[in-house]
PDB file of C-alpha atoms in Angstrom:
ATOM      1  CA  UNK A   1     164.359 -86.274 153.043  1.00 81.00           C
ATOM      2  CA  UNK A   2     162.537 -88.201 155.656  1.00 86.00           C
ATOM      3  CA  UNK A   3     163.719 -88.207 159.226  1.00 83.00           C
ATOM      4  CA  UNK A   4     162.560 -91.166 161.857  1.00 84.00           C
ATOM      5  CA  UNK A   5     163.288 -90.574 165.358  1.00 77.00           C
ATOM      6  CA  UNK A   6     162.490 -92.831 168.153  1.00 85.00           C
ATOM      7  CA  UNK A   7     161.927 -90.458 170.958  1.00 84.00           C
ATOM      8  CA  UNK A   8     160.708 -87.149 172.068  1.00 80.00           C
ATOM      9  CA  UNK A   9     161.247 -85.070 174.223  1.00 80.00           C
ATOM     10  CA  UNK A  10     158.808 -82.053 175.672  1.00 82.00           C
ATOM     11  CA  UNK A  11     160.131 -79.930 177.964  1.00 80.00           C
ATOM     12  CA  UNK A  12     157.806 -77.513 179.727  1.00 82.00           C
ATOM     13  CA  UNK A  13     158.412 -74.383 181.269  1.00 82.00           C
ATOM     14  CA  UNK A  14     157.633 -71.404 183.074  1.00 86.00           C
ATOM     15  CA  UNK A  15     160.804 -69.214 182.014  1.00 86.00           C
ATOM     16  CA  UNK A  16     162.196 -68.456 178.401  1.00 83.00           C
ATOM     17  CA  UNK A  17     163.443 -71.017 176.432  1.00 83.00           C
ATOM     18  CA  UNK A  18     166.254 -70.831 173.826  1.00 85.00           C
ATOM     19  CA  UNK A  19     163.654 -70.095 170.650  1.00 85.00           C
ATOM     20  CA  UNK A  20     167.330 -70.745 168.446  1.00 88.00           C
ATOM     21  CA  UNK A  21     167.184 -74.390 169.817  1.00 83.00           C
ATOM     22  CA  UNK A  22     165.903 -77.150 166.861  1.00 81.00           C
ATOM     23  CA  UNK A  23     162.403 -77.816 167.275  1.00 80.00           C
ATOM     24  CA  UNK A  24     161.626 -75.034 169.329  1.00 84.00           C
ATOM     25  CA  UNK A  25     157.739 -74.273 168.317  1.00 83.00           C
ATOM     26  CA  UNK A  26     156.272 -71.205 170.284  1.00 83.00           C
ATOM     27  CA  UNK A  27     153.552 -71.264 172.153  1.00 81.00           C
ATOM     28  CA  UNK A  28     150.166 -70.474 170.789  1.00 83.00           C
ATOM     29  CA  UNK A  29     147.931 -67.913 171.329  1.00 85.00           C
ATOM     30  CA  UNK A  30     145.496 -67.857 174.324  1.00 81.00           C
ATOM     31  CA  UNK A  31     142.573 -68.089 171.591  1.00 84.00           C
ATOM     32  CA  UNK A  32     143.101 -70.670 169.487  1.00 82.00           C
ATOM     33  CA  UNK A  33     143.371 -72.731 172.441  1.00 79.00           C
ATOM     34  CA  UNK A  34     140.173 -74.940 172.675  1.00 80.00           C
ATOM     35  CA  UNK A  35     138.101 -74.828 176.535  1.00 78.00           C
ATOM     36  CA  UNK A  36     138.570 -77.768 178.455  1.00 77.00           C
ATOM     37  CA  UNK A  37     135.718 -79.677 179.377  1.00 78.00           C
ATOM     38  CA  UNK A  38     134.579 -80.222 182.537  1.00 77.00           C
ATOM     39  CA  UNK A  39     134.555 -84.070 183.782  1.00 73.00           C
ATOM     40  CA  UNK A  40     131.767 -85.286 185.901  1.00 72.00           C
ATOM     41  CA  UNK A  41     133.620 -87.417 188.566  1.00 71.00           C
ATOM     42  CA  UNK A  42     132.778 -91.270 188.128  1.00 70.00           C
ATOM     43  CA  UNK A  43     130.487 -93.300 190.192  1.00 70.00           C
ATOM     44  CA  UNK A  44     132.310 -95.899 192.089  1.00 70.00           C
ATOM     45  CA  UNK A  45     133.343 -99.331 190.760  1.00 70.00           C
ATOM     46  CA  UNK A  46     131.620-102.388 192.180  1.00 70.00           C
ATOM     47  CA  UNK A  47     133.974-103.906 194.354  1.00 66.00           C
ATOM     48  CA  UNK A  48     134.659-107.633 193.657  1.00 66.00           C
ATOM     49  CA  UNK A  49     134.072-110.864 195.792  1.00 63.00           C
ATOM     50  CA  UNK A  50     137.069-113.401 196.580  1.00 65.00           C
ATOM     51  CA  UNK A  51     138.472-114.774 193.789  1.00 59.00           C
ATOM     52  CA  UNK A  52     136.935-118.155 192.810  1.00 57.00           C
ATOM     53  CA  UNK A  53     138.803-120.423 189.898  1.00 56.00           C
ATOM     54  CA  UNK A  54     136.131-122.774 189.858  1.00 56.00           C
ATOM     55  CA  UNK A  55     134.819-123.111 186.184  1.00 52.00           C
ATOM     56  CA  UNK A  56     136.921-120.165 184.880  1.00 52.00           C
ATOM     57  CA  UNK A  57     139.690-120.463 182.550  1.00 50.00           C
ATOM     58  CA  UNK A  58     143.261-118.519 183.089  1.00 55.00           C
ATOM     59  CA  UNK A  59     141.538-114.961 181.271  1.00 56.00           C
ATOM     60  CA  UNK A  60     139.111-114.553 184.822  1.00 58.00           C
ATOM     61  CA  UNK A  61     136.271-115.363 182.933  1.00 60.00           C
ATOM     62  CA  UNK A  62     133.400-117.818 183.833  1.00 61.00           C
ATOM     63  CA  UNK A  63     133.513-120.301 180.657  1.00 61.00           C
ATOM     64  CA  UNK A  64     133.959-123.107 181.669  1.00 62.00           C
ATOM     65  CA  UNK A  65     137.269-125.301 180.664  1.00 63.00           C
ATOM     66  CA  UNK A  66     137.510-123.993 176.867  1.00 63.00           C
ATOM     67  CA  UNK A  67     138.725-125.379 173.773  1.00 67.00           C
ATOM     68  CA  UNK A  68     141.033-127.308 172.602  1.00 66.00           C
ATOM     69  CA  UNK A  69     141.278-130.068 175.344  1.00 65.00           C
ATOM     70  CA  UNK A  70     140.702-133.303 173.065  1.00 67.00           C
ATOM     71  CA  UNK A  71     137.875-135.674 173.216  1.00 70.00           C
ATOM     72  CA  UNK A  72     139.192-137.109 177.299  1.00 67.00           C
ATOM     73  CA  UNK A  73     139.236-140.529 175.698  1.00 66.00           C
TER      74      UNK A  73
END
C-alpha cells in the first residue's frame, strides 16, 4: 500500500514528545551525526550601477532586441 501525502510537518523540541504519536522517529545518536562544516563568510557582491534599458531585452540582459521581431519591412 502506497501512501501520498502533500505536507509535512516537523516539529522540534526541547521537551519530550509523545513517542506513541504516528511518525514519531527518535532522535539519533550524538555519533552518527556528521560535523558541520565551517563556512568561510562571502566576499561582498559588486554593487550595481542605475538601471539602463537601452539595448537590453525584458530578462536584464545586454542583447540587443532579440528574436523573433520579423524582417521591419
Amino acid at each position: 500500500m502506497t501512501r501520498h501525502v502533500s505536507m509535512i510537518s516537523i516539529t522540534l523540541s526541547t521537551k519530550e514528545l509523545n513517542t506513541t504519536s504516528a511518525g514519531y522517529q527518535a532522535p539519533s545518536p550524538p555519533d552518527q551525526s556528521k560535523p558541520q562544516p565551517n563556512y568561510q563568510q562571502q566576499q561582498p557582491r559588486q554593487v550595481r550601477g542605475p538601471y539602463n534599458a537601452v539595448n537590453e531585452d525584458s530578462y536584464g540582459r545586454g542583447r540587443g532586441r532579440g528574436r523573433g521581431r520579423g524582417r521591419g519591412r
